mmCIF file of C-alpha atoms and ligand atoms in Angstrom:
data_model
loop_
_atom_site.group_PDB
_atom_site.id
_atom_site.type_symbol
_atom_site.label_atom_id
_atom_site.label_comp_id
_atom_site.label_asym_id
_atom_site.label_seq_id
_atom_site.Cartn_x
_atom_site.Cartn_y
_atom_site.Cartn_z
ATOM 1 C CA MET A 1 65.166 101.184 143.203
ATOM 2 C CA GLN A 2 62.736 98.480 144.292
ATOM 3 C CA ASP A 3 63.307 96.453 141.140
ATOM 4 C CA LYS A 4 66.905 95.852 142.236
ATOM 5 C CA VAL A 5 65.675 93.762 145.157
ATOM 6 C CA ILE A 6 65.325 90.130 144.207
ATOM 7 C CA PRO A 7 62.814 88.509 146.545
ATOM 8 C CA ILE A 8 63.672 85.086 147.944
ATOM 9 C CA ARG A 9 60.197 84.035 146.887
ATOM 10 C CA ALA A 10 59.846 84.215 143.094
ATOM 11 C CA ALA A 11 56.409 85.422 142.045
ATOM 12 C CA GLY A 12 53.812 82.672 141.926
ATOM 13 C CA THR A 13 55.923 79.988 143.583
ATOM 14 C CA GLU A 14 55.602 78.507 147.029
ATOM 15 C CA ARG A 15 58.198 79.864 149.431
ATOM 16 C CA ARG A 16 60.279 77.098 150.902
ATOM 17 C CA PRO A 17 60.800 77.550 154.653
ATOM 18 C CA ALA A 18 64.419 78.231 155.613
ATOM 19 C CA PRO A 19 66.200 75.442 157.492
ATOM 20 C CA LEU A 20 65.756 75.565 161.267
ATOM 21 C CA TYR A 21 68.271 77.757 163.072
ATOM 22 C CA ASP A 22 69.939 75.515 165.645
ATOM 23 C CA GLY A 23 71.250 78.255 167.951
ATOM 24 C CA THR A 24 74.944 77.820 167.145
ATOM 25 C CA PRO A 25 76.912 81.033 166.399
ATOM 26 C CA LEU A 26 76.352 82.106 162.821
ATOM 27 C CA ALA A 27 79.181 81.857 160.310
ATOM 28 C CA ASP A 28 79.004 82.556 156.577
ATOM 29 C CA THR A 29 80.689 80.432 153.890
ATOM 30 C CA LEU A 30 83.993 82.185 154.618
ATOM 31 C CA GLY A 31 83.706 81.635 158.370
ATOM 32 C CA ARG A 32 82.758 85.228 159.197
ATOM 33 C CA GLY A 33 80.439 85.903 162.134
ATOM 34 C CA LEU A 34 77.561 88.399 162.250
ATOM 35 C CA ARG A 35 78.212 91.324 164.584
ATOM 36 C CA ASP A 36 77.210 94.613 163.040
ATOM 37 C CA LEU A 37 73.786 95.600 161.672
ATOM 38 C CA ARG A 38 73.197 98.796 159.699
ATOM 39 C CA ILE A 39 69.617 99.891 159.414
ATOM 40 C CA SER A 40 68.581 102.369 156.749
ATOM 41 C CA VAL A 41 65.606 104.307 158.108
ATOM 42 C CA THR A 42 64.966 106.362 154.972
ATOM 43 C CA ASP A 43 66.074 106.525 151.347
ATOM 44 C CA ARG A 44 65.604 110.319 151.395
ATOM 45 C CA CYS A 45 68.186 112.997 152.057
ATOM 46 C CA ASN A 46 68.373 116.783 152.131
ATOM 47 C CA PHE A 47 71.875 116.705 150.563
ATOM 48 C CA ARG A 48 72.846 115.642 147.065
ATOM 49 C CA CYS A 49 76.464 114.622 147.668
ATOM 50 C CA VAL A 50 78.066 114.131 144.283
ATOM 51 C CA TYR A 51 79.553 110.774 145.304
ATOM 52 C CA CYS A 52 76.287 109.380 146.701
ATOM 53 C CA MET A 53 73.075 110.971 145.346
ATOM 54 C CA PRO A 54 74.060 113.010 142.295
ATOM 55 C CA ARG A 55 71.392 115.618 141.613
ATOM 56 C CA GLU A 56 71.045 114.704 137.947
ATOM 57 C CA VAL A 57 69.827 111.242 139.023
ATOM 58 C CA PHE A 58 68.119 112.027 142.346
ATOM 59 C CA ASP A 59 66.106 114.917 140.916
ATOM 60 C CA HIS A 60 62.457 115.901 141.308
ATOM 61 C CA GLU A 61 61.451 112.987 139.096
ATOM 62 C CA HIS A 62 63.201 110.398 141.223
ATOM 63 C CA LYS A 63 60.669 108.145 142.956
ATOM 64 C CA PHE A 64 61.495 107.737 146.609
ATOM 65 C CA LEU A 65 59.764 104.983 148.559
ATOM 66 C CA PRO A 66 56.176 105.649 149.651
ATOM 67 C CA HIS A 67 55.517 105.560 153.382
ATOM 68 C CA SER A 68 53.585 102.287 153.114
ATOM 69 C CA ALA A 69 56.661 100.549 151.670
ATOM 70 C CA ILE A 70 59.069 101.458 154.424
ATOM 71 C CA LEU A 71 59.380 99.582 157.691
ATOM 72 C CA SER A 72 57.630 101.161 160.670
ATOM 73 C CA PHE A 73 59.591 101.778 163.873
ATOM 74 C CA GLU A 74 57.785 98.829 165.459
ATOM 75 C CA GLU A 75 58.777 96.547 162.580
ATOM 76 C CA ILE A 76 62.396 97.704 162.755
ATOM 77 C CA ALA A 77 62.516 97.212 166.515
ATOM 78 C CA ARG A 78 61.039 93.740 166.229
ATOM 79 C CA LEU A 79 63.582 92.687 163.611
ATOM 80 C CA ALA A 80 66.382 94.268 165.644
ATOM 81 C CA ARG A 81 65.437 92.041 168.566
ATOM 82 C CA VAL A 82 65.676 88.989 166.343
ATOM 83 C CA PHE A 83 69.072 90.125 165.004
ATOM 84 C CA VAL A 84 70.396 90.606 168.529
ATOM 85 C CA GLY A 85 69.284 87.051 169.309
ATOM 86 C CA LEU A 86 71.465 85.961 166.382
ATOM 87 C CA GLY A 87 74.592 87.636 167.737
ATOM 88 C CA VAL A 88 74.405 91.261 166.559
ATOM 89 C CA GLN A 89 76.259 93.471 169.038
ATOM 90 C CA LYS A 90 76.179 96.806 167.282
ATOM 91 C CA ILE A 91 73.423 98.686 165.446
ATOM 92 C CA ARG A 92 74.029 101.759 163.321
ATOM 93 C CA LEU A 93 71.100 103.839 162.075
ATOM 94 C CA THR A 94 71.758 105.352 158.695
ATOM 95 C CA GLY A 95 70.144 106.117 155.346
ATOM 96 C CA GLY A 96 69.701 108.370 153.333
ATOM 97 C CA GLU A 97 69.765 110.967 156.049
ATOM 98 C CA PRO A 98 68.369 109.329 159.194
ATOM 99 C CA LEU A 99 67.505 112.620 160.872
ATOM 100 C CA VAL A 100 64.980 113.531 158.154
ATOM 101 C CA ARG A 101 62.805 110.609 159.318
ATOM 102 C CA ARG A 102 60.176 112.093 161.601
ATOM 103 C CA ASP A 103 60.495 111.374 165.332
ATOM 104 C CA LEU A 104 63.566 109.198 164.906
ATOM 105 C CA HIS A 105 64.214 109.455 168.635
ATOM 106 C CA ARG A 106 61.175 107.217 169.160
ATOM 107 C CA LEU A 107 62.940 104.426 167.260
ATOM 108 C CA VAL A 108 66.108 105.087 169.245
ATOM 109 C CA GLU A 109 64.061 104.707 172.426
ATOM 110 C CA GLN A 110 62.884 101.259 171.341
ATOM 111 C CA LEU A 111 66.322 100.080 170.193
ATOM 112 C CA ALA A 112 68.027 101.388 173.326
ATOM 113 C CA ARG A 113 66.211 98.682 175.303
ATOM 114 C CA LEU A 114 68.320 96.061 173.520
ATOM 115 C CA ASP A 115 71.759 95.042 174.713
ATOM 116 C CA VAL A 116 73.673 96.637 171.811
ATOM 117 C CA ASP A 117 76.057 99.428 171.014
ATOM 118 C CA LEU A 118 73.649 101.895 169.362
ATOM 119 C CA THR A 119 75.003 104.551 167.049
ATOM 120 C CA LEU A 120 73.987 106.692 164.069
ATOM 121 C CA THR A 121 75.592 108.282 161.002
ATOM 122 C CA THR A 122 74.325 111.701 159.914
ATOM 123 C CA ASN A 123 75.253 114.556 157.618
ATOM 124 C CA GLY A 124 74.869 116.793 160.669
ATOM 125 C CA SER A 125 72.455 119.256 159.066
ATOM 126 C CA LEU A 126 69.656 118.636 161.594
ATOM 127 C CA LEU A 127 71.833 117.533 164.473
ATOM 128 C CA ALA A 128 71.996 120.741 166.501
ATOM 129 C CA LYS A 129 68.223 120.498 167.044
ATOM 130 C CA GLN A 130 68.099 116.763 167.716
ATOM 131 C CA ALA A 131 71.321 115.856 169.563
ATOM 132 C CA ARG A 132 69.955 116.192 173.099
ATOM 133 C CA ARG A 133 66.721 114.365 172.253
ATOM 134 C CA LEU A 134 68.652 111.477 170.682
ATOM 135 C CA LYS A 135 70.965 111.194 173.660
ATOM 136 C CA ASP A 136 68.032 111.227 176.080
ATOM 137 C CA ALA A 137 66.375 108.503 174.007
ATOM 138 C CA GLY A 138 69.418 106.273 174.543
ATOM 139 C CA LEU A 139 71.714 106.849 171.552
ATOM 140 C CA LYS A 140 75.274 106.089 172.646
ATOM 141 C CA ARG A 141 77.533 107.635 169.997
ATOM 142 C CA ILE A 142 77.366 109.430 166.688
ATOM 143 C CA THR A 143 79.279 109.752 163.422
ATOM 144 C CA VAL A 144 78.984 113.007 161.479
ATOM 145 C CA SER A 145 79.999 113.327 157.842
ATOM 146 C CA LEU A 146 81.922 116.444 156.825
ATOM 147 C CA ASP A 147 83.988 116.605 153.645
ATOM 148 C CA SER A 148 85.584 120.028 153.974
ATOM 149 C CA LEU A 149 85.992 123.076 156.200
ATOM 150 C CA ASP A 150 85.845 125.342 153.187
ATOM 151 C CA ASP A 151 82.329 126.433 152.218
ATOM 152 C CA VAL A 152 83.059 126.530 148.505
ATOM 153 C CA VAL A 153 84.413 122.972 148.483
ATOM 154 C CA PHE A 154 81.769 121.678 150.902
ATOM 155 C CA LYS A 155 78.876 123.160 148.943
ATOM 156 C CA ALA A 156 80.292 121.757 145.706
ATOM 157 C CA MET A 157 80.271 118.314 147.352
ATOM 158 C CA ASN A 158 76.892 118.429 149.150
ATOM 159 C CA ASP A 159 75.238 120.201 146.179
ATOM 160 C CA ALA A 160 72.571 121.567 148.515
ATOM 161 C CA ASP A 161 74.161 124.928 149.343
ATOM 162 C CA PHE A 162 74.639 123.766 152.933
ATOM 163 C CA PRO A 163 77.300 125.651 154.937
ATOM 164 C CA VAL A 164 80.094 124.114 157.024
ATOM 165 C CA ALA A 165 79.190 126.206 160.094
ATOM 166 C CA LYS A 166 75.859 124.414 160.559
ATOM 167 C CA VAL A 167 77.532 120.996 160.597
ATOM 168 C CA LEU A 168 80.100 122.265 163.096
ATOM 169 C CA GLU A 169 77.185 123.480 165.259
ATOM 170 C CA GLY A 170 75.724 119.976 165.079
ATOM 171 C CA ILE A 171 79.043 118.431 166.110
ATOM 172 C CA ASP A 172 79.301 120.818 169.073
ATOM 173 C CA ALA A 173 75.723 120.058 170.132
ATOM 174 C CA ALA A 174 76.411 116.311 169.940
ATOM 175 C CA ALA A 175 79.559 116.687 172.041
ATOM 176 C CA ALA A 176 77.680 118.810 174.596
ATOM 177 C CA ALA A 177 74.934 116.183 174.758
ATOM 178 C CA GLY A 178 77.508 113.463 175.565
ATOM 179 C CA LEU A 179 77.420 111.572 172.256
ATOM 180 C CA GLY A 180 81.204 111.317 172.055
ATOM 181 C CA PRO A 181 83.744 110.236 171.147
ATOM 182 C CA ILE A 182 82.434 111.704 167.895
ATOM 183 C CA LYS A 183 83.667 110.289 164.622
ATOM 184 C CA ILE A 184 83.823 112.603 161.627
ATOM 185 C CA ASN A 185 83.691 110.930 158.207
ATOM 186 C CA MET A 186 85.382 112.677 155.308
ATOM 187 C CA VAL A 187 85.088 111.083 151.860
ATOM 188 C CA VAL A 188 88.242 111.996 149.965
ATOM 189 C CA LYS A 189 87.914 112.611 146.248
ATOM 190 C CA ARG A 190 91.178 113.303 144.489
ATOM 191 C CA GLY A 191 91.213 116.741 142.881
ATOM 192 C CA THR A 192 88.028 117.800 144.730
ATOM 193 C CA ASN A 193 88.754 117.924 148.477
ATOM 194 C CA ASP A 194 92.238 116.436 148.935
ATOM 195 C CA GLY A 195 93.449 119.940 149.825
ATOM 196 C CA GLU A 196 91.204 119.686 152.894
ATOM 197 C CA ILE A 197 92.852 116.607 154.427
ATOM 198 C CA VAL A 198 95.456 118.419 156.498
ATOM 199 C CA PRO A 199 93.119 121.295 157.557
ATOM 200 C CA MET A 200 90.508 118.738 158.710
ATOM 201 C CA ALA A 201 93.114 116.787 160.672
ATOM 202 C CA GLN A 202 94.382 120.006 162.259
ATOM 203 C CA ARG A 203 90.915 121.391 163.061
ATOM 204 C CA PHE A 204 89.970 118.299 165.097
ATOM 205 C CA ARG A 205 93.360 117.413 166.624
ATOM 206 C CA GLY A 206 93.112 117.690 170.384
ATOM 207 C CA THR A 207 89.276 117.852 170.440
ATOM 208 C CA GLY A 208 88.677 114.184 171.239
ATOM 209 C CA HIS A 209 86.811 113.808 167.904
ATOM 210 C CA ILE A 210 88.202 111.219 165.479
ATOM 211 C CA VAL A 211 88.364 112.169 161.796
ATOM 212 C CA ARG A 212 88.109 109.169 159.467
ATOM 213 C CA PHE A 213 89.252 109.606 155.899
ATOM 214 C CA ILE A 214 87.291 107.353 153.521
ATOM 215 C CA GLU A 215 88.430 106.365 150.052
ATOM 216 C CA PHE A 216 85.868 107.322 147.412
ATOM 217 C CA MET A 217 84.050 104.067 146.600
ATOM 218 C CA ASP A 218 82.202 102.677 143.595
ATOM 219 C CA VAL A 219 78.978 102.194 145.542
ATOM 220 C CA GLY A 220 75.781 102.191 143.484
ATOM 221 C CA SER A 221 75.740 102.894 139.770
ATOM 222 C CA THR A 222 75.272 106.627 139.585
ATOM 223 C CA ASN A 223 78.285 108.406 141.065
ATOM 224 C CA GLY A 224 80.557 108.165 138.014
ATOM 225 C CA TRP A 225 83.321 106.467 140.028
ATOM 226 C CA ARG A 226 86.772 106.232 138.456
ATOM 227 C CA MET A 227 89.897 104.777 140.036
ATOM 228 C CA ASP A 228 91.687 108.014 139.138
ATOM 229 C CA ASP A 229 89.489 109.862 141.651
ATOM 230 C CA VAL A 230 90.589 107.631 144.537
ATOM 231 C CA LEU A 231 93.340 108.989 146.755
ATOM 232 C CA PRO A 232 94.868 105.975 148.543
ATOM 233 C CA SER A 233 94.710 106.138 152.339
ATOM 234 C CA ALA A 234 98.465 105.566 152.515
ATOM 235 C CA GLU A 235 98.816 108.961 150.869
ATOM 236 C CA VAL A 236 96.411 110.545 153.373
ATOM 237 C CA VAL A 237 98.476 109.202 156.276
ATOM 238 C CA ARG A 238 101.696 110.446 154.638
ATOM 239 C CA MET A 239 100.228 113.938 154.134
ATOM 240 C CA ILE A 240 99.105 114.286 157.752
ATOM 241 C CA ALA A 241 102.261 112.706 159.198
ATOM 242 C CA ALA A 242 104.366 115.273 157.341
ATOM 243 C CA HIS A 243 102.863 117.859 159.727
ATOM 244 C CA HIS A 244 102.137 115.766 162.803
ATOM 245 C CA PRO A 245 103.940 112.412 163.257
ATOM 246 C CA LEU A 246 101.575 109.432 163.483
ATOM 247 C CA GLU A 247 101.928 105.912 164.807
ATOM 248 C CA PRO A 248 99.634 102.935 164.057
ATOM 249 C CA ILE A 249 97.391 101.523 166.780
ATOM 250 C CA GLY A 250 95.453 98.267 166.934
ATOM 251 C CA ALA A 251 91.793 97.738 166.135
ATOM 252 C CA ASN A 252 89.173 98.148 168.871
ATOM 253 C CA HIS A 253 87.497 94.922 167.738
ATOM 254 C CA PRO A 254 87.770 92.371 164.914
ATOM 255 C CA GLY A 255 86.243 93.589 161.662
ATOM 256 C CA GLU A 256 86.707 97.301 162.448
ATOM 257 C CA VAL A 257 86.621 99.143 159.119
ATOM 258 C CA ALA A 258 89.099 101.903 159.948
ATOM 259 C CA ASP A 259 92.839 101.534 160.422
ATOM 260 C CA ARG A 260 93.677 103.666 163.440
ATOM 261 C CA TRP A 261 96.614 106.042 163.820
ATOM 262 C CA ARG A 262 97.472 108.220 166.821
ATOM 263 C CA TYR A 263 99.369 111.471 166.968
ATOM 264 C CA ALA A 264 102.777 110.873 168.490
ATOM 265 C CA ASP A 265 102.320 113.983 170.663
ATOM 266 C CA GLY A 266 99.157 112.572 172.279
ATOM 267 C CA ALA A 267 96.696 114.908 170.516
ATOM 268 C CA GLY A 268 94.288 112.092 169.678
ATOM 269 C CA GLU A 269 93.769 109.771 166.725
ATOM 270 C CA ILE A 270 92.572 109.547 163.137
ATOM 271 C CA GLY A 271 91.287 106.642 161.074
ATOM 272 C CA VAL A 272 91.537 105.695 157.415
ATOM 273 C CA ILE A 273 89.017 103.519 155.620
ATOM 274 C CA SER A 274 90.700 101.953 152.618
ATOM 275 C CA SER A 275 88.013 99.817 151.076
ATOM 276 C CA VAL A 276 89.460 100.334 147.597
ATOM 277 C CA THR A 277 93.229 100.013 148.097
ATOM 278 C CA GLN A 278 93.236 97.625 151.091
ATOM 279 C CA ALA A 279 90.132 95.465 151.070
ATOM 280 C CA PHE A 280 88.958 94.270 154.459
ATOM 281 C CA CYS A 281 86.356 91.698 153.359
ATOM 282 C CA ARG A 282 88.134 88.904 155.224
ATOM 283 C CA ASP A 283 86.739 90.137 158.548
ATOM 284 C CA CYS A 284 83.519 91.722 157.300
ATOM 285 C CA ASN A 285 80.787 91.035 159.841
ATOM 286 C CA ARG A 286 78.249 93.598 158.596
ATOM 287 C CA LEU A 287 74.683 93.078 157.454
ATOM 288 C CA ARG A 288 72.390 95.788 156.110
ATOM 289 C CA LEU A 289 68.613 96.123 156.461
ATOM 290 C CA SER A 290 67.220 98.394 153.754
ATOM 291 C CA THR A 291 64.544 101.036 154.258
ATOM 292 C CA GLU A 292 61.883 98.689 152.938
ATOM 293 C CA GLY A 293 63.032 95.630 154.823
ATOM 294 C CA ALA A 294 65.400 93.708 152.560
ATOM 295 C CA LEU A 295 68.688 92.226 153.738
ATOM 296 C CA TYR A 296 71.933 93.045 151.944
ATOM 297 C CA THR A 297 75.024 91.062 152.827
ATOM 298 C CA CYS A 298 77.418 93.449 151.067
ATOM 299 C CA LEU A 299 77.578 97.205 150.450
ATOM 300 C CA PHE A 300 78.167 96.454 146.779
ATOM 301 C CA ALA A 301 75.358 93.950 146.383
ATOM 302 C CA GLN A 302 73.305 93.711 143.238
ATOM 303 C CA SER A 303 70.303 92.231 144.986
ATOM 304 C CA GLY A 304 68.874 91.651 148.430
ATOM 305 C CA HIS A 305 66.683 89.217 150.323
ATOM 306 C CA GLU A 306 63.204 90.393 151.202
ATOM 307 C CA LEU A 307 62.130 90.060 154.832
ATOM 308 C CA LYS A 308 59.124 92.378 154.734
ATOM 309 C CA PRO A 309 56.667 89.941 153.095
ATOM 310 C CA LEU A 310 57.419 87.423 155.817
ATOM 311 C CA LEU A 311 57.175 90.058 158.523
ATOM 312 C CA ARG A 312 53.881 91.438 157.233
ATOM 313 C CA ALA A 313 52.440 87.954 156.699
ATOM 314 C CA GLY A 314 52.637 87.478 160.461
ATOM 315 C CA ALA A 315 55.745 85.279 160.714
ATOM 316 C CA GLY A 316 56.856 84.406 164.229
ATOM 317 C CA ASP A 317 60.303 85.275 165.585
ATOM 318 C CA ASP A 318 61.493 81.704 164.964
ATOM 319 C CA GLU A 319 60.626 81.917 161.295
ATOM 320 C CA LEU A 320 62.362 85.280 160.926
ATOM 321 C CA ARG A 321 65.407 83.933 162.747
ATOM 322 C CA ASN A 322 65.585 80.900 160.431
ATOM 323 C CA GLU A 323 65.342 83.118 157.377
ATOM 324 C CA ILE A 324 68.051 85.563 158.493
ATOM 325 C CA ALA A 325 70.347 82.728 159.604
ATOM 326 C CA ALA A 326 69.965 81.035 156.206
ATOM 327 C CA VAL A 327 70.861 84.280 154.386
ATOM 328 C CA TRP A 328 73.961 84.793 156.511
ATOM 329 C CA ARG A 329 75.095 81.180 156.228
ATOM 330 C CA ALA A 330 74.893 81.348 152.426
ATOM 331 C CA ARG A 331 76.915 84.587 152.271
ATOM 332 C CA ALA A 332 80.090 84.588 150.175
ATOM 333 C CA ASP A 333 80.570 88.337 149.479
ATOM 334 C CA ARG A 334 84.067 89.764 149.043
ATOM 335 C CA TYR A 335 83.489 92.493 146.497
ATOM 336 C CA SER A 336 86.376 94.782 147.446
ATOM 337 C CA GLU A 337 88.830 91.918 147.074
ATOM 338 C CA ILE A 338 87.721 91.211 143.529
ATOM 339 C CA ARG A 339 86.983 94.780 142.349
ATOM 340 C CA THR A 340 88.006 95.596 138.772
ATOM 341 C CA ALA A 341 87.128 98.353 136.321
ATOM 342 C CA GLU A 342 84.418 95.976 135.026
ATOM 343 C CA THR A 343 82.817 95.264 138.417
ATOM 344 C CA ALA A 344 82.743 99.006 139.082
ATOM 345 C CA ASN A 345 80.354 99.348 136.136
ATOM 346 C CA LEU A 346 77.943 96.627 137.257
ATOM 347 C CA PRO A 347 74.479 97.784 138.312
ATOM 348 C CA LYS A 348 74.605 97.881 142.122
ATOM 349 C CA VAL A 349 72.099 98.966 144.675
ATOM 350 C CA GLU A 350 72.468 102.603 145.784
ATOM 351 C CA MET A 351 74.079 103.339 149.147
ATOM 352 C CA SER A 352 71.350 105.823 150.091
ATOM 353 C CA TYR A 353 68.867 102.943 149.808
ATOM 354 C CA ILE A 354 70.655 100.177 151.722
ATOM 355 C CA GLY A 355 72.421 102.438 154.188
ATOM 356 C CA GLY A 356 76.048 103.534 154.388
HETATM 357 N N1 SAM B 401 73.429 110.736 155.298
HETATM 358 C C1 SAM B 401 74.275 110.239 156.307
HETATM 359 C C2 SAM B 401 75.680 110.766 156.130
HETATM 360 O O1 SAM B 401 75.992 111.274 155.070
HETATM 361 O O2 SAM B 401 76.437 110.659 157.084
HETATM 362 C C3 SAM B 401 74.285 108.730 156.417
HETATM 363 C C4 SAM B 401 74.261 107.932 155.154
HETATM 364 S S1 SAM B 401 75.732 108.066 154.159
HETATM 365 C C5 SAM B 401 75.318 107.024 152.802
HETATM 366 C C6 SAM B 401 76.903 107.140 155.124
HETATM 367 C C7 SAM B 401 78.362 107.430 154.850
HETATM 368 O O3 SAM B 401 78.693 106.957 153.570
HETATM 369 C C8 SAM B 401 78.743 108.897 154.877
HETATM 370 O O4 SAM B 401 79.823 109.119 155.751
HETATM 371 C C9 SAM B 401 79.134 109.178 153.463
HETATM 372 O O5 SAM B 401 80.087 110.175 153.376
HETATM 373 C C10 SAM B 401 79.625 107.832 152.991
HETATM 374 N N2 SAM B 401 79.610 107.674 151.530
HETATM 375 C C11 SAM B 401 78.575 107.902 150.697
HETATM 376 N N3 SAM B 401 78.935 107.670 149.430
HETATM 377 C C12 SAM B 401 80.224 107.277 149.447
HETATM 378 C C13 SAM B 401 81.167 106.889 148.438
HETATM 379 N N4 SAM B 401 80.860 106.867 147.154
HETATM 380 N N5 SAM B 401 82.408 106.536 148.834
HETATM 381 C C14 SAM B 401 82.752 106.552 150.152
HETATM 382 N N6 SAM B 401 81.904 106.894 151.142
HETATM 383 C C15 SAM B 401 80.659 107.258 150.794
HETATM 384 FE FE1 SF4 B 402 72.836 112.206 151.810
HETATM 385 FE FE2 SF4 B 402 74.672 111.030 153.282
HETATM 386 FE FE3 SF4 B 402 74.414 110.371 150.710
HETATM 387 FE FE4 SF4 B 402 75.361 112.771 151.329
HETATM 388 S S1 SF4 B 402 76.313 110.795 151.803
HETATM 389 S S2 SF4 B 402 73.760 112.350 149.813
HETATM 390 S S3 SF4 B 402 74.277 113.238 153.159
HETATM 391 S S4 SF4 B 402 72.926 110.020 152.276
HETATM 392 FE FE1 SF4 B 403 82.020 93.646 153.444
HETATM 393 FE FE2 SF4 B 403 81.223 93.727 150.925
HETATM 394 FE FE3 SF4 B 403 82.659 95.736 151.933
HETATM 395 FE FE4 SF4 B 403 83.810 93.358 151.466
HETATM 396 S S1 SF4 B 403 82.978 94.734 149.952
HETATM 397 S S2 SF4 B 403 84.036 94.635 153.310
HETATM 398 S S3 SF4 B 403 82.097 91.969 151.960
HETATM 399 S S4 SF4 B 403 80.582 95.123 152.583
#
């Protein structure tokens, strides 16, 4: 995967210092601010979800990053501080599966000292054991992915023979630890788990947890994405509303990825994330830091901007700030607005590597 990262500094040439960051709020070429940072803490995962890390590609021959290549907790925390100084208000830890990284709570402890909304996305498999520790370390909220309540369907999607009951245990442990309101991400693949939409909505209605139905996306280059496999969110809303009337509600903050709907009878809310049928690039304020310390300004990027060489060469905070500011100011990404069958086939960086 490393060869998909294009370093700012081409081999053998002198790196030109980025222009000085003058302290004014960052805006990219389309006027979008920087608010949300996603940090991938590992490119490894104990699942092989068919839409993310298909087993035929991520098999025993796949070369995951060696420990020396990935950012240490101290390096991540240092960069996070710089990002917060540039306006980041929210940090999400992700991966790969973040909870397979040893002692993750120690990173949470360091990040919790910053003035940010700190959250994490997990497949839930190791959550029952870690929920309390993460909460005590300062994690504020959590998102758990769950694609089905039916073991046969779920195992076909996670391709790791992992049962639904264990994820539900993780969700319960997170709720008991005070990591709510819990969001539950369900990737909807037409013909695979669309029969699970209404059961998922019904299972979590009235629990305070918020199920978010995500359109299957053409992230990476390995998941065999086809438009025919995408079930538009409008259809998801129609299916649920046929059982339980829904009404739209406003976003919590600008750039929120999910459109929110509440049950008319007051039993809570759901969200739909329609990155294929209703692109939301116009407000996209998200930046990703990959496991090995490269910046990606779009989930569908073909290349990133290396920060690690600078970091490990002993750069000061000012230098890092200038570099990050220059990357954001040059940003022009709007992939979902310009997606076509052709762009879907372009080689893109894998989501497990840059962080979902
Ligand atoms: N392993 C963790 C998990 O599964 O929650 C965190 C990383 S995962 C890449 C982050 C989120 O991206 C998950 O909710 C996952 O379902 C979603 N995701 C992965 N591949 C996707 C795809 N092709 N389309 C839509 N969502 C996807
Ligand atoms: Fe792993 Fe999450 Fe990707 Fe599934 S979606 S393979 S759990 S990183
Ligand atoms: Fe943001 Fe890229 Fe997604 Fe558009 S396609 S919303 S720019 S991450």
